[in-house]
mmCIF file of C-alpha atoms and ligand atoms in Angstrom:
data_model
loop_
_atom_site.group_PDB
_atom_site.id
_atom_site.type_symbol
_atom_site.label_atom_id
_atom_site.label_comp_id
_atom_site.label_asym_id
_atom_site.label_seq_id
_atom_site.Cartn_x
_atom_site.Cartn_y
_atom_site.Cartn_z
ATOM 1 C CA UNK A 1 -112.187 -44.256 -134.242
ATOM 2 C CA UNK A 2 -114.572 -45.592 -131.617
ATOM 3 C CA UNK A 3 -113.981 -47.520 -128.062
ATOM 4 C CA UNK A 4 -116.217 -49.465 -126.556
ATOM 5 C CA UNK A 5 -115.969 -50.251 -122.711
ATOM 6 C CA UNK A 6 -118.399 -52.456 -121.258
ATOM 7 C CA UNK A 7 -118.598 -52.033 -116.796
ATOM 8 C CA UNK A 8 -117.901 -48.859 -115.709
ATOM 9 C CA UNK A 9 -116.406 -49.789 -112.220
ATOM 10 C CA UNK A 10 -112.971 -48.339 -111.237
ATOM 11 C CA UNK A 11 -111.010 -49.680 -114.386
ATOM 12 C CA UNK A 12 -113.728 -49.353 -116.982
ATOM 13 C CA UNK A 13 -114.566 -45.634 -116.075
ATOM 14 C CA UNK A 14 -110.830 -45.028 -116.068
ATOM 15 C CA UNK A 15 -110.183 -46.989 -119.240
ATOM 16 C CA UNK A 16 -112.891 -44.957 -120.772
ATOM 17 C CA UNK A 17 -111.795 -41.450 -119.888
ATOM 18 C CA UNK A 18 -108.109 -41.986 -120.961
ATOM 19 C CA UNK A 19 -109.496 -42.528 -124.372
ATOM 20 C CA UNK A 20 -111.977 -40.128 -124.003
ATOM 21 C CA UNK A 21 -108.525 -37.425 -123.350
ATOM 22 C CA UNK A 22 -107.227 -38.352 -126.258
ATOM 23 C CA UNK A 23 -110.156 -37.452 -128.493
ATOM 24 C CA UNK A 24 -111.526 -40.905 -129.513
ATOM 25 C CA UNK A 25 -115.389 -41.465 -128.926
ATOM 26 C CA UNK A 26 -116.363 -43.789 -126.654
ATOM 27 C CA UNK A 27 -119.278 -45.607 -125.159
ATOM 28 C CA UNK A 28 -119.241 -46.533 -121.631
ATOM 29 C CA UNK A 29 -121.633 -49.579 -120.760
ATOM 30 C CA UNK A 30 -122.750 -50.972 -117.714
ATOM 31 C CA UNK A 31 -126.099 -53.454 -116.337
ATOM 32 C CA UNK A 32 -126.876 -50.623 -113.944
ATOM 33 C CA UNK A 33 -128.115 -47.006 -114.389
ATOM 34 C CA UNK A 34 -126.434 -45.994 -111.196
ATOM 35 C CA UNK A 35 -123.172 -47.401 -111.776
ATOM 36 C CA UNK A 36 -122.870 -45.390 -114.928
ATOM 37 C CA UNK A 37 -124.018 -42.035 -112.654
ATOM 38 C CA UNK A 38 -121.471 -42.512 -110.447
ATOM 39 C CA UNK A 39 -118.579 -43.130 -113.175
ATOM 40 C CA UNK A 40 -119.928 -39.693 -114.613
ATOM 41 C CA UNK A 41 -119.256 -38.493 -111.231
ATOM 42 C CA UNK A 42 -115.719 -40.214 -110.502
ATOM 43 C CA UNK A 43 -114.738 -39.231 -114.318
ATOM 44 C CA UNK A 44 -115.633 -35.577 -113.906
ATOM 45 C CA UNK A 45 -113.586 -35.570 -110.532
ATOM 46 C CA UNK A 46 -110.417 -36.791 -112.041
ATOM 47 C CA UNK A 47 -110.809 -34.748 -115.152
ATOM 48 C CA UNK A 48 -111.507 -31.662 -113.219
ATOM 49 C CA UNK A 49 -108.038 -32.509 -111.237
ATOM 50 C CA UNK A 50 -105.991 -33.242 -114.220
ATOM 51 C CA UNK A 51 -107.073 -30.041 -115.837
ATOM 52 C CA UNK A 52 -105.652 -28.124 -113.155
ATOM 53 C CA UNK A 53 -102.120 -29.357 -113.988
ATOM 54 C CA UNK A 54 -100.354 -26.267 -116.151
ATOM 55 C CA UNK A 55 -98.854 -28.949 -118.497
ATOM 56 C CA UNK A 56 -102.469 -30.071 -119.456
ATOM 57 C CA UNK A 57 -105.002 -28.686 -121.661
ATOM 58 C CA UNK A 58 -108.051 -30.668 -121.006
ATOM 59 C CA UNK A 59 -111.444 -29.575 -120.219
ATOM 60 C CA UNK A 60 -113.646 -31.655 -118.190
ATOM 61 C CA UNK A 61 -116.732 -30.828 -120.093
ATOM 62 C CA UNK A 62 -115.555 -31.611 -123.563
ATOM 63 C CA UNK A 63 -113.815 -34.675 -122.599
ATOM 64 C CA UNK A 64 -117.481 -35.803 -121.030
ATOM 65 C CA UNK A 65 -118.973 -34.941 -124.320
ATOM 66 C CA UNK A 66 -117.116 -37.340 -125.892
ATOM 67 C CA UNK A 67 -118.278 -40.219 -123.255
ATOM 68 C CA UNK A 68 -122.107 -41.651 -124.102
ATOM 69 C CA UNK A 69 -123.191 -43.370 -120.745
ATOM 70 C CA UNK A 70 -125.577 -46.333 -121.637
ATOM 71 C CA UNK A 71 -127.189 -49.349 -120.448
ATOM 72 C CA UNK A 72 -127.381 -50.498 -123.976
ATOM 73 C CA UNK A 73 -124.846 -52.975 -125.677
ATOM 74 C CA UNK A 74 -126.245 -52.497 -128.814
ATOM 75 C CA UNK A 75 -124.642 -49.228 -128.566
ATOM 76 C CA UNK A 76 -120.964 -50.884 -128.710
ATOM 77 C CA UNK A 77 -121.963 -52.618 -132.522
ATOM 78 C CA UNK A 78 -119.757 -50.506 -134.484
ATOM 79 C CA UNK A 79 -116.862 -50.046 -132.073
ATOM 80 C CA UNK A 80 -113.231 -50.465 -133.179
ATOM 81 C CA UNK A 81 -112.602 -51.700 -129.914
ATOM 82 C CA UNK A 82 -114.631 -52.820 -127.107
ATOM 83 C CA UNK A 83 -112.310 -53.337 -123.634
ATOM 84 C CA UNK A 84 -114.107 -55.376 -121.259
ATOM 85 C CA UNK A 85 -113.564 -54.480 -117.497
ATOM 86 C CA UNK A 86 -116.475 -56.707 -115.662
ATOM 87 C CA UNK A 87 -115.857 -58.553 -112.537
ATOM 88 C CA UNK A 88 -113.318 -61.134 -112.670
ATOM 89 C CA UNK A 89 -115.142 -64.217 -113.405
ATOM 90 C CA UNK A 90 -114.729 -66.605 -115.884
ATOM 91 C CA UNK A 91 -118.425 -67.426 -116.592
ATOM 92 C CA UNK A 92 -119.157 -64.106 -116.840
ATOM 93 C CA UNK A 93 -116.594 -62.910 -118.820
ATOM 94 C CA UNK A 94 -117.155 -65.983 -121.581
ATOM 95 C CA UNK A 95 -120.911 -65.049 -121.810
ATOM 96 C CA UNK A 96 -119.935 -61.434 -122.250
ATOM 97 C CA UNK A 97 -117.676 -62.279 -124.772
ATOM 98 C CA UNK A 98 -120.230 -64.316 -126.709
ATOM 99 C CA UNK A 99 -122.695 -61.411 -126.233
ATOM 100 C CA UNK A 100 -120.077 -59.056 -127.821
ATOM 101 C CA UNK A 101 -119.037 -61.709 -130.549
ATOM 102 C CA UNK A 102 -123.046 -61.338 -131.944
ATOM 103 C CA UNK A 103 -123.552 -57.439 -131.227
ATOM 104 C CA UNK A 104 -120.636 -56.357 -132.642
ATOM 105 C CA UNK A 105 -119.157 -56.078 -136.218
ATOM 106 C CA UNK A 106 -116.944 -58.328 -137.628
ATOM 107 C CA UNK A 107 -114.189 -55.876 -137.753
ATOM 108 C CA UNK A 108 -114.681 -55.281 -133.819
ATOM 109 C CA UNK A 109 -111.360 -56.136 -131.859
ATOM 110 C CA UNK A 110 -112.957 -57.796 -128.661
ATOM 111 C CA UNK A 111 -110.413 -57.064 -125.521
ATOM 112 C CA UNK A 112 -110.055 -57.899 -121.848
ATOM 113 C CA UNK A 113 -109.026 -55.878 -119.064
ATOM 114 C CA UNK A 114 -108.428 -58.997 -116.938
ATOM 115 C CA UNK A 115 -105.609 -59.019 -114.595
ATOM 116 C CA UNK A 116 -105.876 -62.671 -113.791
ATOM 117 C CA UNK A 117 -107.495 -65.017 -116.108
ATOM 118 C CA UNK A 118 -107.019 -66.998 -119.139
ATOM 119 C CA UNK A 119 -107.673 -64.663 -122.653
ATOM 120 C CA UNK A 120 -106.890 -67.929 -124.398
ATOM 121 C CA UNK A 121 -110.063 -69.073 -122.678
ATOM 122 C CA UNK A 122 -112.199 -66.334 -123.224
ATOM 123 C CA UNK A 123 -111.102 -65.834 -126.755
ATOM 124 C CA UNK A 124 -112.353 -69.539 -127.263
ATOM 125 C CA UNK A 125 -115.477 -68.582 -126.512
ATOM 126 C CA UNK A 126 -116.083 -66.100 -129.761
ATOM 127 C CA UNK A 127 -116.146 -66.860 -133.112
ATOM 128 C CA UNK A 128 -113.292 -64.281 -133.851
ATOM 129 C CA UNK A 129 -110.231 -66.027 -131.613
ATOM 130 C CA UNK A 130 -107.566 -63.732 -133.232
ATOM 131 C CA UNK A 131 -109.610 -60.327 -133.235
ATOM 132 C CA UNK A 132 -109.420 -61.338 -128.993
ATOM 133 C CA UNK A 133 -106.386 -60.419 -126.859
ATOM 134 C CA UNK A 134 -105.744 -58.904 -123.305
ATOM 135 C CA UNK A 135 -105.895 -55.257 -123.213
ATOM 136 C CA UNK A 136 -104.297 -54.815 -118.961
ATOM 137 C CA UNK A 137 -104.606 -51.593 -117.711
ATOM 138 C CA UNK A 138 -103.493 -50.426 -114.035
ATOM 139 C CA UNK A 139 -104.948 -48.331 -111.386
ATOM 140 C CA UNK A 140 -105.432 -45.039 -111.141
ATOM 141 C CA UNK A 141 -105.727 -45.702 -114.914
ATOM 142 C CA UNK A 142 -105.267 -42.002 -115.476
ATOM 143 C CA UNK A 143 -102.192 -41.837 -114.064
ATOM 144 C CA UNK A 144 -100.565 -44.558 -114.765
ATOM 145 C CA UNK A 145 -98.572 -45.209 -117.418
ATOM 146 C CA UNK A 146 -97.958 -48.787 -118.601
ATOM 147 C CA UNK A 147 -100.533 -50.970 -120.373
ATOM 148 C CA UNK A 148 -99.790 -54.869 -120.705
ATOM 149 C CA UNK A 149 -100.944 -56.310 -124.220
ATOM 150 C CA UNK A 150 -101.629 -59.977 -123.603
ATOM 151 C CA UNK A 151 -101.580 -62.357 -126.513
ATOM 152 C CA UNK A 152 -104.172 -65.374 -126.468
ATOM 153 C CA UNK A 153 -102.656 -68.272 -127.911
ATOM 154 C CA UNK A 154 -104.866 -67.637 -131.206
ATOM 155 C CA UNK A 155 -104.386 -63.688 -131.461
ATOM 156 C CA UNK A 156 -102.901 -62.478 -134.693
ATOM 157 C CA UNK A 157 -99.964 -60.100 -134.312
ATOM 158 C CA UNK A 158 -101.645 -57.917 -136.713
ATOM 159 C CA UNK A 159 -104.056 -57.060 -133.842
ATOM 160 C CA UNK A 160 -101.200 -56.796 -131.325
ATOM 161 C CA UNK A 161 -99.301 -54.415 -133.653
ATOM 162 C CA UNK A 162 -102.866 -52.221 -133.840
ATOM 163 C CA UNK A 163 -103.201 -52.767 -130.383
ATOM 164 C CA UNK A 164 -99.587 -51.427 -129.547
ATOM 165 C CA UNK A 165 -100.430 -47.973 -131.933
ATOM 166 C CA UNK A 166 -103.517 -47.367 -130.445
ATOM 167 C CA UNK A 167 -101.903 -47.344 -126.510
ATOM 168 C CA UNK A 168 -98.963 -45.325 -127.835
ATOM 169 C CA UNK A 169 -101.983 -42.951 -129.170
ATOM 170 C CA UNK A 170 -103.259 -42.239 -125.598
ATOM 171 C CA UNK A 171 -100.055 -41.739 -124.262
ATOM 172 C CA UNK A 172 -99.320 -45.015 -122.637
ATOM 173 C CA UNK A 173 -96.830 -47.262 -122.885
ATOM 174 C CA UNK A 174 -97.093 -51.199 -123.674
ATOM 175 C CA UNK A 175 -95.472 -54.340 -123.102
ATOM 176 C CA UNK A 176 -96.204 -57.354 -124.783
ATOM 177 C CA UNK A 177 -97.080 -60.545 -123.095
ATOM 178 C CA UNK A 178 -97.877 -64.301 -123.333
ATOM 179 C CA UNK A 179 -101.167 -65.656 -121.648
ATOM 180 C CA UNK A 180 -100.017 -66.744 -118.241
ATOM 181 C CA UNK A 181 -101.015 -66.518 -114.716
ATOM 182 C CA UNK A 182 -101.006 -62.756 -113.680
ATOM 183 C CA UNK A 183 -99.174 -61.697 -116.666
ATOM 184 C CA UNK A 184 -96.003 -59.838 -115.882
ATOM 185 C CA UNK A 185 -96.431 -57.000 -113.387
ATOM 186 C CA UNK A 186 -99.064 -58.724 -111.148
ATOM 187 C CA UNK A 187 -96.964 -61.744 -111.046
ATOM 188 C CA UNK A 188 -93.986 -60.060 -109.645
ATOM 189 C CA UNK A 189 -96.058 -57.182 -107.527
ATOM 190 C CA UNK A 190 -98.874 -59.119 -106.085
ATOM 191 C CA UNK A 191 -96.569 -61.990 -104.395
ATOM 192 C CA UNK A 192 -94.365 -59.020 -103.293
ATOM 193 C CA UNK A 193 -97.447 -57.257 -101.052
ATOM 194 C CA UNK A 194 -98.506 -60.876 -100.246
ATOM 195 C CA UNK A 195 -94.722 -60.814 -99.041
ATOM 196 C CA UNK A 196 -95.310 -57.711 -96.757
ATOM 197 C CA UNK A 197 -98.236 -59.149 -95.261
ATOM 198 C CA UNK A 198 -96.084 -62.094 -93.968
ATOM 199 C CA UNK A 199 -93.598 -59.498 -92.919
ATOM 200 C CA UNK A 200 -96.601 -57.857 -90.597
ATOM 201 C CA UNK A 201 -98.390 -61.305 -89.883
ATOM 202 C CA UNK A 202 -94.625 -62.244 -87.987
ATOM 203 C CA UNK A 203 -94.610 -58.880 -85.859
ATOM 204 C CA UNK A 204 -91.621 -57.878 -87.683
ATOM 205 C CA UNK A 205 -92.107 -54.691 -88.078
ATOM 206 C CA UNK A 206 -95.520 -52.253 -88.017
ATOM 207 C CA UNK A 207 -97.456 -51.499 -91.142
ATOM 208 C CA UNK A 208 -95.984 -47.714 -91.402
ATOM 209 C CA UNK A 209 -92.128 -49.052 -90.927
ATOM 210 C CA UNK A 210 -92.914 -51.772 -93.720
ATOM 211 C CA UNK A 211 -94.195 -49.116 -96.080
ATOM 212 C CA UNK A 212 -91.614 -46.839 -95.129
ATOM 213 C CA UNK A 213 -89.409 -49.490 -95.607
ATOM 214 C CA UNK A 214 -89.924 -49.983 -99.217
ATOM 215 C CA UNK A 215 -90.652 -46.646 -100.135
ATOM 216 C CA UNK A 216 -87.433 -45.076 -98.865
ATOM 217 C CA UNK A 217 -85.306 -48.361 -99.449
ATOM 218 C CA UNK A 218 -86.459 -49.842 -102.626
ATOM 219 C CA UNK A 219 -88.133 -46.515 -104.070
ATOM 220 C CA UNK A 220 -91.509 -47.540 -104.479
ATOM 221 C CA UNK A 221 -94.130 -45.221 -104.738
ATOM 222 C CA UNK A 222 -96.267 -46.408 -102.318
ATOM 223 C CA UNK A 223 -95.648 -49.006 -99.404
ATOM 224 C CA UNK A 224 -97.045 -52.343 -100.217
ATOM 225 C CA UNK A 225 -99.131 -52.701 -97.492
ATOM 226 C CA UNK A 226 -100.910 -48.951 -98.544
ATOM 227 C CA UNK A 227 -101.014 -50.474 -101.829
ATOM 228 C CA UNK A 228 -102.512 -53.753 -100.825
ATOM 229 C CA UNK A 229 -105.267 -51.288 -99.100
ATOM 230 C CA UNK A 230 -105.977 -49.446 -102.643
ATOM 231 C CA UNK A 231 -106.216 -52.471 -104.962
ATOM 232 C CA UNK A 232 -108.568 -53.912 -102.099
ATOM 233 C CA UNK A 233 -107.751 -57.012 -99.973
ATOM 234 C CA UNK A 234 -110.737 -59.516 -101.224
ATOM 235 C CA UNK A 235 -109.118 -58.755 -105.077
ATOM 236 C CA UNK A 236 -105.643 -58.977 -104.069
ATOM 237 C CA UNK A 237 -107.059 -62.443 -102.138
ATOM 238 C CA UNK A 238 -108.723 -63.434 -105.459
ATOM 239 C CA UNK A 239 -105.438 -63.041 -107.451
ATOM 240 C CA UNK A 240 -103.230 -64.723 -105.502
ATOM 241 C CA UNK A 241 -105.233 -67.749 -105.114
ATOM 242 C CA UNK A 242 -105.497 -67.925 -108.965
ATOM 243 C CA UNK A 243 -101.871 -67.467 -109.052
ATOM 244 C CA UNK A 244 -101.399 -70.728 -106.051
ATOM 245 C CA UNK A 245 -104.020 -72.366 -108.224
ATOM 246 C CA UNK A 246 -102.590 -72.376 -111.594
ATOM 247 C CA UNK A 247 -98.832 -72.791 -110.543
ATOM 248 C CA UNK A 248 -99.737 -75.163 -107.432
ATOM 249 C CA UNK A 249 -96.278 -73.616 -106.136
ATOM 250 C CA UNK A 250 -96.053 -73.588 -102.464
ATOM 251 C CA UNK A 251 -94.018 -69.896 -102.915
ATOM 252 C CA UNK A 252 -97.508 -68.197 -103.598
ATOM 253 C CA UNK A 253 -99.468 -69.590 -100.575
ATOM 254 C CA UNK A 254 -102.146 -67.074 -99.164
ATOM 255 C CA UNK A 255 -100.789 -65.358 -95.721
ATOM 256 C CA UNK A 256 -103.609 -66.190 -92.988
ATOM 257 C CA UNK A 257 -103.891 -63.038 -92.105
ATOM 258 C CA UNK A 258 -105.225 -61.543 -95.383
ATOM 259 C CA UNK A 259 -107.946 -64.604 -95.150
ATOM 260 C CA UNK A 260 -109.046 -63.189 -91.923
ATOM 261 C CA UNK A 261 -109.179 -59.819 -92.964
ATOM 262 C CA UNK A 262 -111.130 -60.321 -95.884
ATOM 263 C CA UNK A 263 -113.650 -63.010 -94.206
ATOM 264 C CA UNK A 264 -113.808 -59.747 -91.167
ATOM 265 C CA UNK A 265 -114.949 -57.850 -94.507
ATOM 266 C CA UNK A 266 -111.918 -55.390 -94.237
ATOM 267 C CA UNK A 267 -111.262 -55.090 -97.609
ATOM 268 C CA UNK A 268 -108.788 -52.015 -97.619
ATOM 269 C CA UNK A 269 -109.760 -48.321 -98.382
ATOM 270 C CA UNK A 270 -113.039 -49.137 -99.749
ATOM 271 C CA UNK A 271 -115.027 -50.142 -96.904
ATOM 272 C CA UNK A 272 -112.724 -48.038 -94.512
ATOM 273 C CA UNK A 273 -110.430 -50.564 -92.836
ATOM 274 C CA UNK A 274 -107.876 -52.552 -94.026
ATOM 275 C CA UNK A 275 -103.861 -52.549 -92.708
ATOM 276 C CA UNK A 276 -104.599 -48.832 -92.066
ATOM 277 C CA UNK A 277 -107.971 -46.996 -91.461
ATOM 278 C CA UNK A 278 -109.997 -44.481 -93.827
ATOM 279 C CA UNK A 279 -112.728 -42.775 -91.720
HETATM 280 N N1 LIG B 1 -107.282 -38.916 -111.423
HETATM 281 C C1 LIG B 1 -106.586 -37.798 -111.775
HETATM 282 N N2 LIG B 1 -105.728 -37.379 -110.885
HETATM 283 C C2 LIG B 1 -105.371 -38.221 -109.870
HETATM 284 C C3 LIG B 1 -106.212 -39.487 -109.603
HETATM 285 C C4 LIG B 1 -107.203 -39.930 -110.006
HETATM 286 N N3 LIG B 1 -107.838 -41.096 -110.617
HETATM 287 N N4 LIG B 1 -105.573 -39.734 -108.523
HETATM 288 C C5 LIG B 1 -104.908 -39.416 -108.006
HETATM 289 N N5 LIG B 1 -104.777 -37.691 -108.511
HETATM 290 C C6 LIG B 1 -103.685 -36.806 -108.860
HETATM 291 C C7 LIG B 1 -103.693 -36.477 -107.171
HETATM 292 O O1 LIG B 1 -104.575 -35.415 -107.160
HETATM 293 C C8 LIG B 1 -102.616 -35.871 -106.849
HETATM 294 O O2 LIG B 1 -102.260 -34.677 -107.673
HETATM 295 P P1 LIG B 1 -101.579 -33.082 -107.102
HETATM 296 O O3 LIG B 1 -100.232 -33.720 -107.552
HETATM 297 O O4 LIG B 1 -102.286 -31.616 -108.522
HETATM 298 O O5 LIG B 1 -101.964 -33.008 -105.571
HETATM 299 C C9 LIG B 1 -101.590 -36.506 -107.854
HETATM 300 O O6 LIG B 1 -102.359 -37.158 -108.766
HETATM 301 C C10 LIG B 1 -100.684 -37.085 -107.228
HETATM 302 O O7 LIG B 1 -101.568 -38.569 -106.117
HETATM 303 P P2 LIG B 1 -101.163 -38.452 -104.559
HETATM 304 O O8 LIG B 1 -99.983 -36.789 -104.210
HETATM 305 O O9 LIG B 1 -102.008 -38.422 -103.673
HETATM 306 O O10 LIG B 1 -100.184 -39.587 -104.233
HETATM 307 P P3 LIG B 1 -98.813 -40.117 -105.390
HETATM 308 O O11 LIG B 1 -97.992 -38.944 -105.805
HETATM 309 O O12 LIG B 1 -98.074 -41.184 -104.703
HETATM 310 O O13 LIG B 1 -99.036 -40.487 -106.871
HETATM 311 C C11 LIG B 1 -99.951 -42.457 -107.832
HETATM 312 C C12 LIG B 1 -100.100 -41.616 -106.871
HETATM 313 C C13 LIG B 1 -99.650 -41.882 -108.780
HETATM 314 C C14 LIG B 1 -100.864 -43.341 -107.361
HETATM 315 C C15 LIG B 1 -98.463 -43.248 -107.031
HETATM 316 O O14 LIG B 1 -98.459 -43.668 -105.577
HETATM 317 C C16 LIG B 1 -98.299 -44.517 -107.520
HETATM 318 O O15 LIG B 1 -97.966 -44.880 -108.469
HETATM 319 N N6 LIG B 1 -98.199 -45.372 -106.757
HETATM 320 C C17 LIG B 1 -98.411 -46.957 -107.023
HETATM 321 C C18 LIG B 1 -99.773 -47.792 -107.727
HETATM 322 C C19 LIG B 1 -99.513 -48.936 -108.279
HETATM 323 O O16 LIG B 1 -98.941 -49.509 -107.883
HETATM 324 N N7 LIG B 1 -100.591 -49.603 -109.416
HETATM 325 C C20 LIG B 1 -100.827 -50.732 -109.449
HETATM 326 C C21 LIG B 1 -102.042 -51.783 -109.040
HETATM 327 S S1 LIG B 1 -101.913 -53.172 -109.589
HETATM 328 C C22 LIG B 1 -103.126 -53.191 -110.339
HETATM 329 O O17 LIG B 1 -103.672 -51.347 -110.412
HETATM 330 C C23 LIG B 1 -103.630 -54.338 -111.436
HETATM 331 C C24 LIG B 1 -104.741 -54.933 -111.250
HETATM 332 O O18 LIG B 1 -104.959 -55.362 -112.119
HETATM 333 C C25 LIG B 1 -104.957 -55.179 -109.520
#
């Protein structure tokens, strides 16, 4: 079975890696050669970490050999599934889905890894809306067990069943979700992180203590402010805004501090500064 992945950023790269680790042939495409070069380096580093664990029987060089890194989208043509992981922008997504619809075989399932955009609108841009769905992975993709499978209004049940089996085959668990703003996990997680930002903004506790509170008091693997820095404050702002816009519910208002930090260019780990410093 052949899997195509479009977009070699942190999510696309992780998705490609997970399929390759389970023996699939993978084509990873991006517009930029440099992005693909970086993706290969990141994948190798991740695979090396994973291969050092006793319970894994992974040989990084073998896994890398099953991934084609290319700027040529035509190589996605005979994929069984193509998963899109480009920027979170509806115009960009619909344009790419139109293109994939033309390039790919009629059997190909087209999926989006979007965390915030309507799959129904993306599906409507193609001539095969019943074969379009959301397959939403979580960061860091090689470690997080869950995948959300999102049905657009048009997605057929058969496609959802097939995708569930494929997800099982890469050792992940899935949940089935209707096409609604932010789906299930982010709908709960993102407002929770924003609440932590309100708590910090109101001077109720330090960032360290807020994170310690949620780790030790609620059993979270990592505190919400640290997680905000990892997700990226720009991404977080975008998705919370989307939730607010789509629902019109004031409980999803955006913390002023989050806006200020993003305006200042402090996006978290990727820019070296967020709620914590990353020298
Ligand atoms: N690939 C391979 N191995 C990796 C890795 C990667 N990308 N990242 C970390 N590791 C390894 C580390 O090297 C470490 O290995 P070791 O045990 O041999 O030292 C091991 O994984 C554990 O890492 P850490 O010790 O650094 O940290 P943790 O024990 O806290 O585990 C974590 C890391 C799994 C990320 C955990 O902290 C966690 O679950 N955090 C919450 C993540 C989360 O909530 N993600 C969802 C974000 S929202 C999202 O993605 C949606 C999107 O749409 C916005």
